[in-house]
XYZ file of C-alpha atoms in Angstrom:
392
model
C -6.137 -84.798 -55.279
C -2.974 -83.423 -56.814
C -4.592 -80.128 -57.464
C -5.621 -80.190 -53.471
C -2.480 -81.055 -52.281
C -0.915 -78.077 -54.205
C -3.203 -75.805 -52.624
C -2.451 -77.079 -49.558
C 0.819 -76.599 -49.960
C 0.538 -72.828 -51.627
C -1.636 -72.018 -48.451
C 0.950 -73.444 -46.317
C 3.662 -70.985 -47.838
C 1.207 -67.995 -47.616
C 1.005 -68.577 -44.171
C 4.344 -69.165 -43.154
C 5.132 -66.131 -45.242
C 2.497 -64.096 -42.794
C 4.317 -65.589 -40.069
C 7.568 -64.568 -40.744
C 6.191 -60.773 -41.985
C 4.267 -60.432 -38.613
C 7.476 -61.274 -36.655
C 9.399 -58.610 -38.772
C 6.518 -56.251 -38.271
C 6.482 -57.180 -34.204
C 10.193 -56.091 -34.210
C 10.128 -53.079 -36.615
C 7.613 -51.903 -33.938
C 9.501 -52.414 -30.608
C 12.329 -50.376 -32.744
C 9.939 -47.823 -33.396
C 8.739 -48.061 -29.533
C 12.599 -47.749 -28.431
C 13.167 -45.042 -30.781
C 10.214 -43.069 -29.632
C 11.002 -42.997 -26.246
C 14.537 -42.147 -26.590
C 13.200 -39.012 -28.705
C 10.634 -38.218 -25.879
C 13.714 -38.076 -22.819
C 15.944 -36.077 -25.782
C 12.813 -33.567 -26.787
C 12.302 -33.461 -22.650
C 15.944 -32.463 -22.058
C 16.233 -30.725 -24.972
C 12.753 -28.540 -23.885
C 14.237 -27.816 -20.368
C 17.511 -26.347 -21.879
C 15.827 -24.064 -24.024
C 13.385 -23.033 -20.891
C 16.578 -22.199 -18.877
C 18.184 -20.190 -21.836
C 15.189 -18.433 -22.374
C 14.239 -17.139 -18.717
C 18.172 -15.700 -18.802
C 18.052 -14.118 -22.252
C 14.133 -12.741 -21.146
C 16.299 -11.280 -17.777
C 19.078 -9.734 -19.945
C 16.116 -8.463 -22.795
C 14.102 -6.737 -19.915
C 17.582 -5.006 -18.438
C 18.079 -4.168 -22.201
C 15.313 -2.537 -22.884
C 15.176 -0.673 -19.794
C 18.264 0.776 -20.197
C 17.137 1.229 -24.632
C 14.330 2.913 -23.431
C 15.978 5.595 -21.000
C 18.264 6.139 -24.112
C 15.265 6.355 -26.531
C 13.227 8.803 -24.245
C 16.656 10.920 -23.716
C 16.736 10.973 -27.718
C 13.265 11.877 -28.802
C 13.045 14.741 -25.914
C 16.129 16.015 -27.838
C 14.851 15.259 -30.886
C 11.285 16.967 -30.202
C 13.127 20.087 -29.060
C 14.959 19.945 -32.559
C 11.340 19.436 -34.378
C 9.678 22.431 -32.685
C 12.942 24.569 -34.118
C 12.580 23.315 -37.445
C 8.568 23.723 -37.204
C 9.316 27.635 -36.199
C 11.587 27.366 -38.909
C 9.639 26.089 -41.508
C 6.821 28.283 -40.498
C 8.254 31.001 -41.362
C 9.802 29.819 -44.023
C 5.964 28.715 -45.285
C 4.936 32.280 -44.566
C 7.033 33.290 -46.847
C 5.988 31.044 -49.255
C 2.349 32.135 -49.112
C 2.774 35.585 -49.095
C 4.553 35.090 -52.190
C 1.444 32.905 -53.629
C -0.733 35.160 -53.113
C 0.951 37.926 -54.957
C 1.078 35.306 -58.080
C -2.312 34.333 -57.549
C -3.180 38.440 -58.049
C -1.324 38.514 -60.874
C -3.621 35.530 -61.958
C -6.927 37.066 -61.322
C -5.400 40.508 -63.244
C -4.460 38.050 -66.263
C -7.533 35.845 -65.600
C -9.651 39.298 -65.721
C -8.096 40.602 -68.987
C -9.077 37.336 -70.654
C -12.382 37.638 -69.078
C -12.855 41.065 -70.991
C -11.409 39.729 -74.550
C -14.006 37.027 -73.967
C -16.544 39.353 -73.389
C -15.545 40.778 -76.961
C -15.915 37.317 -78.758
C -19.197 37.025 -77.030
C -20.646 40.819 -78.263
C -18.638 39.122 -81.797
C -20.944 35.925 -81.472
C -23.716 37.661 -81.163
C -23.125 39.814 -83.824
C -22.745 36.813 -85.886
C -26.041 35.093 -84.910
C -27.635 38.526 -85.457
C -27.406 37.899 -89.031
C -28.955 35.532 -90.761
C -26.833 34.462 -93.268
C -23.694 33.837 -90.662
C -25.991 32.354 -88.347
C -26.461 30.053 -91.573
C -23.121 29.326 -91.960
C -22.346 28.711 -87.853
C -25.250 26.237 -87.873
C -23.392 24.289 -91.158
C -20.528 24.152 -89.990
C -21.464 22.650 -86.584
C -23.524 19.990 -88.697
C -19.846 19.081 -90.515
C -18.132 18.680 -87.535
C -20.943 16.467 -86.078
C -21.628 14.138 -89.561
C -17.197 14.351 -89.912
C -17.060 12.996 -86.864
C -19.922 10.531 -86.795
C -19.807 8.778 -90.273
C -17.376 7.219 -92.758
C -16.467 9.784 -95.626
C -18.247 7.420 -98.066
C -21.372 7.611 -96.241
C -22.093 11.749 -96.449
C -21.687 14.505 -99.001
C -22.202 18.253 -97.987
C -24.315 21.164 -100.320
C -25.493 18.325 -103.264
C -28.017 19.694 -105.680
C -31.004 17.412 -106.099
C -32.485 16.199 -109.272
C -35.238 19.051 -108.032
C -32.653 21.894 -108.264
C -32.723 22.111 -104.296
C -29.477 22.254 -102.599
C -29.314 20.637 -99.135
C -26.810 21.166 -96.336
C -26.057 17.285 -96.371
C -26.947 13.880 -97.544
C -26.819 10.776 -95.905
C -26.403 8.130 -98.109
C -28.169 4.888 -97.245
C -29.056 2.142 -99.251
C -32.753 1.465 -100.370
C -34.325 1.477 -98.408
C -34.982 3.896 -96.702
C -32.673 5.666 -99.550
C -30.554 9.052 -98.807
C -31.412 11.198 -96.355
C -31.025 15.259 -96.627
C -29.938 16.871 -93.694
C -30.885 20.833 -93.413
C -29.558 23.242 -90.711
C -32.229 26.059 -89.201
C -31.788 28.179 -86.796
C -34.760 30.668 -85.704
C -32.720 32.740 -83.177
C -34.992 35.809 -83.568
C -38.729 34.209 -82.503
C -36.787 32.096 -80.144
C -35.055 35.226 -78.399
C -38.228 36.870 -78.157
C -40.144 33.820 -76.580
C -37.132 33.893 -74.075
C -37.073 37.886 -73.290
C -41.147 37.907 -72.842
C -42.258 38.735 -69.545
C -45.870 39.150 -69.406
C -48.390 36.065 -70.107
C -49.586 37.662 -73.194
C -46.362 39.176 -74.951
C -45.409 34.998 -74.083
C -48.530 33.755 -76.057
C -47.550 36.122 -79.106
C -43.944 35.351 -79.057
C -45.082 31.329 -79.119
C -46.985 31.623 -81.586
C -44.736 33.589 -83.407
C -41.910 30.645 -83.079
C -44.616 27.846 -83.440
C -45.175 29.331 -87.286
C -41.292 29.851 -87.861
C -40.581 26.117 -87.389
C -43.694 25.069 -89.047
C -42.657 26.888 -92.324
C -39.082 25.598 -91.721
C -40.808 21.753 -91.902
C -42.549 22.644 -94.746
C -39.802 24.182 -96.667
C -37.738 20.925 -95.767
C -40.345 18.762 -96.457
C -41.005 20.260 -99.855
C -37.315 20.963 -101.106
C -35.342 17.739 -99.797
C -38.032 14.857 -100.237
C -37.605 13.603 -103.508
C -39.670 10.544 -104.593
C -37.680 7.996 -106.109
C -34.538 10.345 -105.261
C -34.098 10.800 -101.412
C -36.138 8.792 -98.712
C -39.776 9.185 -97.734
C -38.321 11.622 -94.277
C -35.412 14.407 -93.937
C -33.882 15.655 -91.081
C -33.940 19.274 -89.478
C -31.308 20.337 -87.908
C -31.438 22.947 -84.739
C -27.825 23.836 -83.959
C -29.180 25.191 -80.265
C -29.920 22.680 -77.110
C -31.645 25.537 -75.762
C -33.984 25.749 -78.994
C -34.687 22.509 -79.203
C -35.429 21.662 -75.643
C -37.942 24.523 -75.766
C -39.820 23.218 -78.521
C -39.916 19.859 -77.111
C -40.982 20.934 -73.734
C -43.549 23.350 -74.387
C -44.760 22.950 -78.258
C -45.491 18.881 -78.575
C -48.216 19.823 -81.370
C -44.994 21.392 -83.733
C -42.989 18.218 -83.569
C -46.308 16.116 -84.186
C -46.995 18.501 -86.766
C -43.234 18.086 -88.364
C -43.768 14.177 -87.640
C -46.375 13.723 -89.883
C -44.702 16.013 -92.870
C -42.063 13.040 -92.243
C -39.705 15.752 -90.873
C -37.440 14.529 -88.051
C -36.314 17.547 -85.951
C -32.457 17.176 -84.124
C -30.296 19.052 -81.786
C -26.695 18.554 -82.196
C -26.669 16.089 -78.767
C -29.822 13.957 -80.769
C -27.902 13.790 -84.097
C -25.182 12.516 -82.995
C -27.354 9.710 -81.707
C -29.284 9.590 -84.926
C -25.944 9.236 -86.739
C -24.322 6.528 -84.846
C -28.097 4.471 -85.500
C -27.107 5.111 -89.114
C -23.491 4.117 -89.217
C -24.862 1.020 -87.304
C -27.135 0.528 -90.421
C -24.205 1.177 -92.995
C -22.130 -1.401 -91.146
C -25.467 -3.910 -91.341
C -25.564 -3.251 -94.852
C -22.039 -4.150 -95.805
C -22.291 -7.451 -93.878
C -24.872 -8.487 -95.558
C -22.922 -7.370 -98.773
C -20.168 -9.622 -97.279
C -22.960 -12.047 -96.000
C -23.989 -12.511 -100.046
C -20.373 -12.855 -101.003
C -19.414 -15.508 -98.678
C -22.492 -17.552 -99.611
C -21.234 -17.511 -103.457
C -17.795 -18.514 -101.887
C -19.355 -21.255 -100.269
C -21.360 -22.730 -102.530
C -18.352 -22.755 -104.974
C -16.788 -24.474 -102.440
C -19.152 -26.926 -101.827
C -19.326 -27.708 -105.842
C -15.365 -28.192 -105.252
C -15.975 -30.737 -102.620
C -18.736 -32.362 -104.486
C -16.379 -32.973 -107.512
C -13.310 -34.052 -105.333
C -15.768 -36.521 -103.669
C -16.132 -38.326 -107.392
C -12.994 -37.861 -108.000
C -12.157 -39.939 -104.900
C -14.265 -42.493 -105.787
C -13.397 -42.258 -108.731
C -9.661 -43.320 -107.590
C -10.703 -45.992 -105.235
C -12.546 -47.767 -108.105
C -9.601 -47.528 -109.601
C -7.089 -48.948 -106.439
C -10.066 -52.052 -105.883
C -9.203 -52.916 -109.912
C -5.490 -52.731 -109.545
C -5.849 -54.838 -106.093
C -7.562 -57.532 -107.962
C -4.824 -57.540 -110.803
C -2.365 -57.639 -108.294
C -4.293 -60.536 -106.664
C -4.345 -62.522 -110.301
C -0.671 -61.767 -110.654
C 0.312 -63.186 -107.800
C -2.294 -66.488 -108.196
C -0.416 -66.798 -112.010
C 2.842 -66.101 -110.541
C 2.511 -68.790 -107.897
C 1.397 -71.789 -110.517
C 4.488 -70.733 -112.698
C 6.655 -71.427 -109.452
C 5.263 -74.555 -108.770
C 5.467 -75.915 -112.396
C 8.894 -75.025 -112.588
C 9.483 -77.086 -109.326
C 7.974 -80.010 -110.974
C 10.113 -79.992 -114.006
C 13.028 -79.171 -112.127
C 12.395 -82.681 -109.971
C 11.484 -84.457 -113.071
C 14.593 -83.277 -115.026
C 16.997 -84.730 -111.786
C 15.342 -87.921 -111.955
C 15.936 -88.515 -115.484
C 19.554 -87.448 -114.807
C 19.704 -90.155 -111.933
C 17.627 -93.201 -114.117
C 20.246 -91.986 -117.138
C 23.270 -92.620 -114.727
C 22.002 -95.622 -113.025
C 20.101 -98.073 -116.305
C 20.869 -100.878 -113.928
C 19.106 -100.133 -110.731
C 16.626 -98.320 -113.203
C 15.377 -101.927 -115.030
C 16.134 -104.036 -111.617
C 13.607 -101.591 -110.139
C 11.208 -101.410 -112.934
C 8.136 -103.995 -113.449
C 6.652 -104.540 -116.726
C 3.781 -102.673 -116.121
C 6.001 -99.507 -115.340
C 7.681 -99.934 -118.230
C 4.765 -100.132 -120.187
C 2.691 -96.855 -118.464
C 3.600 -94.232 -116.190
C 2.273 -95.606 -112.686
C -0.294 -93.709 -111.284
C 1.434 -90.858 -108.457
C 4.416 -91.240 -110.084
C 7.236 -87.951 -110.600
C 5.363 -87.305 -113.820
C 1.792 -87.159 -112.917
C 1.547 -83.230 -112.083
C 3.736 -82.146 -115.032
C 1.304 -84.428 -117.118
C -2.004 -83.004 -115.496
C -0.545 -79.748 -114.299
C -3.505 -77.361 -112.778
C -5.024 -75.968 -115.529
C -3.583 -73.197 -117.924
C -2.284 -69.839 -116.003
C -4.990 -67.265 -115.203
């Protein structure tokens, strides 16, 4: 009932507090209500001024601009008439200008055909050099440096080594086993080529095929022969054409050569191929060092994990050793608390004896016989007498 009537009376004081909020919230409205509408006839008023104002400033904008605009067409007629003098101007002025162009550009062309003749002379030189064999040599070495220079590490190439054979080859590539180093040698038959390109008739064409058919066969063989090496140099080498031209003609129209040179494990390259050739090896080079890396880091690793292994014991090792110096601890504390409480004892029992010494009177008025003849049982000297056992 008592619980009820409080329940009652906390319902009571909700409602009455609902009350009193919906009244507040009845009057915050009508303020709001008031306030609204005495915004509404200010915004009205206010809307109406700003109408009025407007309509006069459009009136004095459109006079404005009628009179801007007489003044803006009175100033662009003048200045058009000053553009079409500076336009005469100027054109002459650019006339001028291109006349004098052109006599630079002449001198151009003059300069452009004097360099056009010295060029003609390095050409005739070129060809010179290509006509002989042993600087044609030499051209087609030197493009292969530039090419392995620029493709490969220095560690990964060496130019004119001597094999264990006696042969000397233009370059090795050296790759790990396997497939082992690679030779590189640089050919370049311009002469059968020349006269495959200069034939006219069908069968002067057939001779001059055949002719440069048998020049790059004996060019695979030589290779073949002179830069494999068993147990020296890798199971291919690489021949080297230092002409597009060359090598797109015997790719084009002589597929039984290169099948020929594939199966003498001879790998023919222009210098556009190479360079692709070389960036698959420097891909391999860089595969082989990270699995160099790759073997290192595992012997790091497993080191590590032997550290980890013995710091583990070692751990263990140590928290065996904290559990035993808890427990001490633990006993210490035990043997430390019994010493406390013993010496309480005594110290009660020697302040009693002080008190019976000081008082023999109330001491043998207290006393019965049978205390004096036995210590009662719960008496002051019971726990000193029994104590709790020797210290641990």
């Amino acid at each position: 009932m008592r619980g009820r009537g409080q329940g009652e009376a906390a319902n009571a004081q909700t409602l009455d507090t609902l009350q009193r909020t919906q009244i507040e919230m009845t009057g915050r409205l009508s303020q709001l209500a008031e306030a609204s509408n005495v915004a509404q006839a200010e915004l009205g008023r206010s809307v109406n001024s700003r109408l009025d104002e407007l309509s006069k400033r459009m009136t004095e904008s459109q006079n404005n601009v009628q009179l801007e605009f007489a003044k803006a067409m009175n100033d662009r007629l003048d200045a058009l008439g000053k553009r079409v003098s500076d336009n005469l101007t100027l054109s002459a002025e650019k006339t001028s200008q291109t006349i004098t162009g052109l006599e630079k550009r002449l001198a151009v062309i003059d300069e452009a055909q004097k360099h056009i003749a010295n060029l003609s002379g390095q050409v005739v030189s070129l060809q010179d050099i290509l006509a002989n064999k042993q600087a044609r040599g030499a051209f087609g070495e030197i493009q292969l440096n530039d090419i392995v220079r620029n493709a490969l590490p220095p560690s990964a190439y060496a130019f004119q080594v001597t094999l264990g054979n006696g042969k000397r080859a233009d370059c090795l590539i050296t790759l790990p086993n396997p497939p082992g180093a690679i030779a590189i040698d640089s050919k370049f038959p311009l002469e059968s080529y020349r006269a495959l390109h200069d034939a006219k008739e069908e069968p002067a064409r057939i001779a001059a095929g055949r002719a440069f058919a048998a020049a790059i066969q004996k060019h695979v063989r030589d290779i073949a022969e002179r830069y494999i090496v068993p147990g020296e140099t890798a199971e291919s080498a690489i021949m080297f054409l230092p002409s597009e031209a060359v090598y797109a003609e015997l790719h084009a129209n002589f597929a039984q050569v290169v099948a020929a040179s594939h199966q003498a494990h001879v790998w023919i390259v222009s210098p556009t191929t190479l360079m692709a050739t070389l960036n698959t090896v420097r891909a391999i080079l860089k595969d082989a060092q990270m699995r160099e890396q790759a073997g290192v880091i595992q012997k790091e690793v497993q080191t590590l994990l032997q550290d980890v292994v013995r710091l583990e014991k070692r751990t263990e090792n140590l928290r065996r050793h904290f559990g035993n110096m808890e427990k001490d601890v633990r006993e210490i504390e035990t043997s430390t608390g019994k010493i406390i409480r013993r010496a309480e004892r005594i110290e009660e029992i020697q302040v009693e004896e002080a008190d019976s010494l000081n008082n023999p009177a109330i001491a043998s008025d207290t006393a019965t016989p049978s205390e004096t003849a036995q210590p009662a049982q719960g008496s002051r000297t019971a726990p000193l007498l029994t104590g709790e056992g020797p210290l641990q």
